Amino acid sequence: YSMAAPAALQRSVVSPAGRHTASLIFLHGSGDTGQGARTWIKQILNQDMAFQHIKVIYPTAPARPYTPMRGALSTVWFDRYKISNDVPEHIESIDSMCQGLTHVINDEIKNGIAKNRILIGGFSMGGGMAMHLAYRFHRDLAGVFALSSFLNKDSAVYQALKENQNILPELFQCHGTADELVLYSWGEETNKMLKSLGVTTSLHTFPNLNHELNRTEIEELKAWIIKKLPVEAAETN
């Protein structure tokens, strides 16, 4: 056992009602926890976001000093120089968390779930993290979703996609036009950039929605999840 091995990320899990044939990894926003994101969605839907065949995993980011909070500890997936799309990315912290989240993906693969039966996404910073993870390191995932999220202007994601010739996971993006923290224009620009680099994208716009989730959005997300991870027909041997 080496001290350098990162501790496994804590996670809150909603088990599938039936046979587990696909997995969904949902990454919370900055300062939240996996349990917090799960509870928030549960409050909006009046029940867990649950499926017949899909296991839903809500990991928690480890606490780290967060520059926008003057270096106070926060459960964030990576650090940012500031909350803006016009600054360089804090690539070291992004890359080390990509390793930690790769362990979560690998745990599902060890459980017999194929890579193209795993979806990853999240809210705000969680969606940004998911785009880095999928488009830079795990291009064989089933899809990516980003709710109220953005990538910085010269993101490493864009650089990585410039050299790409392969099929990429589809992106499902949602954003409120009244978002004062992550501007709608940042989300829109991220969508346009990814589309220009060959990603199949959709951007669902929610008028008057601030930096938050709502029921319509989660219902649309659920419908997309089932489209990307359909129930598999019973295997006949």
Coordinates of C-alpha atoms in Angstrom, one line a residue:
Y1 CA 0.0 0.0 0.0
S2 CA 1.6 3.2 -1.1
M3 CA 0.8 6.6 0.5
A4 CA 0.5 8.1 -2.9
A5 CA -2.5 6.0 -3.8
P6 CA -5.5 8.4 -3.8
A7 CA -8.3 7.4 -1.4
A8 CA -11.3 6.0 -3.2
L9 CA -14.0 8.7 -3.6
Q10 CA -16.9 8.5 -1.3
R11 CA -20.2 7.8 -3.2
S12 CA -23.9 7.7 -2.7
V13 CA -25.6 5.0 -4.9
V14 CA -29.1 4.5 -6.1
S15 CA -29.3 0.8 -7.1
P16 CA -31.4 -0.2 -10.2
A17 CA -34.7 -1.8 -9.5
G18 CA -33.9 -4.7 -11.8
R19 CA -30.8 -6.2 -13.4
H20 CA -27.9 -3.8 -13.5
T21 CA -26.7 -3.4 -17.1
A22 CA -25.6 0.3 -17.2
S23 CA -24.2 3.0 -14.9
L24 CA -24.6 6.7 -14.6
I25 CA -22.1 8.9 -12.8
F26 CA -23.4 12.3 -11.6
L27 CA -20.9 14.9 -10.5
H28 CA -22.1 17.5 -8.0
G29 CA -21.4 21.3 -8.2
S30 CA -18.7 23.1 -6.3
G31 CA -19.0 22.9 -2.5
D32 CA -21.7 20.2 -2.6
T33 CA -21.4 16.4 -2.0
G34 CA -22.7 13.3 -3.8
Q35 CA -25.3 12.9 -1.1
G36 CA -26.3 16.6 -1.4
A37 CA -26.8 16.3 -5.2
R38 CA -28.8 13.2 -4.8
T39 CA -31.0 14.8 -2.1
W40 CA -31.5 17.9 -4.3
I41 CA -32.7 15.9 -7.3
K42 CA -34.9 13.8 -4.9
Q43 CA -36.5 17.0 -3.6
I44 CA -37.2 18.2 -7.1
L45 CA -38.7 14.9 -8.4
N46 CA -40.3 13.9 -5.1
Q47 CA -38.3 10.6 -5.5
D48 CA -34.8 9.4 -6.3
M49 CA -33.7 9.6 -10.0
A50 CA -33.9 5.8 -10.3
F51 CA -34.0 3.4 -13.2
Q52 CA -34.9 -0.3 -13.8
H53 CA -31.4 -1.2 -15.2
I54 CA -29.1 1.8 -14.5
K55 CA -27.1 2.2 -11.3
V56 CA -26.8 5.9 -10.4
I57 CA -23.5 6.9 -8.6
Y58 CA -23.0 10.3 -6.9
P59 CA -19.3 10.6 -6.0
T60 CA -18.1 13.3 -3.6
A61 CA -15.1 15.5 -4.5
P62 CA -12.4 15.5 -1.8
A63 CA -12.0 18.9 0.0
R64 CA -9.2 21.1 -1.3
P65 CA -8.2 24.7 -1.1
Y66 CA -10.4 26.7 -3.6
T67 CA -9.0 29.9 -4.9
P68 CA -12.4 31.7 -5.6
M69 CA -13.1 31.2 -1.9
R70 CA -9.7 32.7 -0.9
G71 CA -8.2 29.3 -0.4
A72 CA -10.8 28.0 2.0
L73 CA -11.4 24.2 1.8
S74 CA -14.2 23.2 -0.4
T75 CA -15.4 20.0 -2.0
V76 CA -14.6 20.9 -5.6
W77 CA -13.5 18.7 -8.5
F78 CA -10.6 21.1 -9.4
D79 CA -9.4 24.6 -8.6
R80 CA -10.1 27.6 -10.7
Y81 CA -8.1 30.9 -10.8
K82 CA -11.5 32.6 -10.9
I83 CA -15.1 31.8 -12.0
S84 CA -14.7 33.1 -15.5
N85 CA -14.3 31.5 -19.0
D86 CA -11.5 33.9 -19.7
V87 CA -8.7 32.5 -17.5
P88 CA -6.3 29.5 -18.0
E89 CA -7.6 26.2 -16.6
H90 CA -6.0 24.8 -13.4
I91 CA -4.9 21.8 -15.3
E92 CA -3.0 20.0 -12.6
S93 CA -6.0 19.7 -10.3
I94 CA -8.2 18.7 -13.3
D95 CA -5.9 16.0 -14.4
S96 CA -5.4 14.5 -10.9
M97 CA -9.2 14.3 -10.4
C98 CA -9.5 12.7 -13.9
Q99 CA -7.4 9.8 -12.3
G100 CA -9.7 9.6 -9.3
L101 CA -12.8 9.5 -11.4
T102 CA -11.3 6.9 -13.7
H103 CA -11.2 4.6 -10.7
V104 CA -15.0 5.1 -10.4
I105 CA -15.4 4.1 -14.1
N106 CA -13.1 1.1 -13.7
D107 CA -15.1 -0.1 -10.7
E108 CA -18.2 -0.3 -12.9
I109 CA -16.2 -2.1 -15.6
K110 CA -15.0 -4.6 -13.0
N111 CA -18.7 -5.1 -12.2
G112 CA -19.2 -6.3 -15.8
I113 CA -20.6 -3.0 -17.2
A114 CA -19.3 -2.2 -20.7
K115 CA -17.7 1.2 -21.2
N116 CA -20.3 2.1 -23.8
R117 CA -23.0 1.5 -21.1
I118 CA -21.6 4.2 -18.8
L119 CA -22.7 7.8 -18.9
I120 CA -21.1 10.7 -17.0
G121 CA -22.2 14.2 -16.4
G122 CA -23.0 16.7 -13.7
F123 CA -24.1 20.1 -12.5
S124 CA -22.0 23.3 -12.9
M125 CA -18.4 22.4 -12.1
G126 CA -19.4 18.7 -12.2
G127 CA -20.4 19.1 -15.9
G128 CA -17.1 20.8 -16.7
M129 CA -15.3 17.9 -15.0
A130 CA -17.3 15.3 -16.9
M131 CA -16.4 17.0 -20.3
H132 CA -12.7 16.8 -19.4
L133 CA -13.0 13.2 -18.3
A134 CA -15.0 12.0 -21.4
Y135 CA -13.5 14.1 -24.2
R136 CA -9.8 13.8 -23.1
F137 CA -9.6 10.4 -21.5
H138 CA -12.7 8.2 -22.1
R139 CA -14.1 8.8 -25.5
D140 CA -15.8 5.4 -25.6
L141 CA -18.4 6.3 -22.9
A142 CA -22.1 6.3 -23.9
G143 CA -22.5 10.0 -23.5
V144 CA -21.9 13.2 -21.4
F145 CA -24.3 15.7 -19.9
A146 CA -23.5 19.2 -18.6
L147 CA -26.1 21.2 -16.6
S148 CA -25.3 24.9 -16.2
S149 CA -21.7 24.2 -17.1
F150 CA -19.0 25.7 -19.2
L151 CA -15.4 25.2 -20.4
N152 CA -12.8 28.0 -20.4
K153 CA -12.0 29.6 -23.8
D154 CA -8.8 27.7 -24.6
S155 CA -9.8 24.6 -22.7
A156 CA -7.6 21.5 -22.9
V157 CA -10.7 19.7 -24.1
Y158 CA -10.7 21.8 -27.3
Q159 CA -7.0 21.2 -27.8
A160 CA -7.5 17.4 -27.4
L161 CA -10.4 17.4 -29.8
K162 CA -8.5 19.2 -32.5
E163 CA -6.4 16.0 -33.0
N164 CA -9.4 13.7 -32.9
Q165 CA -10.7 11.6 -35.8
N166 CA -12.8 9.1 -33.8
I167 CA -16.4 8.9 -32.8
L168 CA -17.1 10.9 -29.7
P169 CA -19.7 10.6 -27.0
E170 CA -22.8 12.8 -27.5
L171 CA -23.3 15.8 -25.3
F172 CA -26.6 16.8 -23.6
Q173 CA -26.4 20.4 -22.3
C174 CA -28.9 22.4 -20.3
H175 CA -28.6 26.0 -19.2
G176 CA -30.9 28.7 -17.7
T177 CA -30.9 32.1 -19.4
A178 CA -31.1 33.8 -16.0
D179 CA -27.9 32.1 -14.6
E180 CA -25.9 34.9 -12.9
L181 CA -23.0 32.6 -11.8
V182 CA -22.3 30.6 -15.0
L183 CA -23.6 32.9 -17.8
Y184 CA -25.8 31.4 -20.5
S185 CA -23.4 32.8 -23.1
W186 CA -20.6 30.7 -21.6
G187 CA -22.6 27.5 -21.9
E188 CA -23.7 28.5 -25.4
E189 CA -20.1 29.2 -26.5
T190 CA -19.0 25.8 -25.0
N191 CA -21.7 24.1 -27.1
K192 CA -20.7 25.8 -30.3
M193 CA -17.0 25.1 -29.8
L194 CA -17.6 21.4 -29.1
K195 CA -20.0 21.1 -32.1
S196 CA -17.4 22.7 -34.4
L197 CA -14.9 20.1 -33.2
G198 CA -17.1 17.2 -34.2
V199 CA -19.2 16.5 -31.0
T200 CA -22.9 15.8 -31.5
T201 CA -24.4 18.3 -29.1
S202 CA -27.8 19.6 -28.0
L203 CA -28.4 22.7 -25.9
H204 CA -31.7 22.9 -24.0
T205 CA -32.4 26.5 -22.9
F206 CA -34.5 27.2 -19.9
P207 CA -35.9 30.8 -19.8
N208 CA -35.8 32.4 -16.3
L209 CA -33.9 29.6 -14.8
N210 CA -31.0 30.7 -12.6
H211 CA -28.0 28.6 -11.5
E212 CA -30.2 25.7 -10.4
L213 CA -32.0 22.6 -11.6
N214 CA -35.7 22.2 -12.3
R215 CA -38.1 19.4 -12.8
T216 CA -38.6 19.8 -16.6
E217 CA -34.8 19.7 -17.0
I218 CA -34.4 16.5 -15.0
E219 CA -37.3 14.8 -16.8
E220 CA -35.6 15.7 -20.2
L221 CA -32.3 14.5 -18.9
K222 CA -33.9 11.2 -17.8
A223 CA -35.5 10.7 -21.2
W224 CA -32.1 11.3 -22.8
I225 CA -30.3 8.9 -20.4
I226 CA -32.8 6.1 -21.3
K227 CA -32.2 6.8 -25.0
K228 CA -28.4 6.5 -24.6
L229 CA -28.7 3.5 -22.2
P230 CA -31.7 1.5 -23.3
V231 CA -32.9 -1.6 -21.5
E232 CA -31.0 -4.5 -23.0
A233 CA -33.2 -7.3 -24.4
A234 CA -32.8 -10.4 -22.3
E235 CA -29.8 -12.3 -23.6
T236 CA -30.7 -15.6 -25.2
N237 CA -28.0 -18.3 -25.1

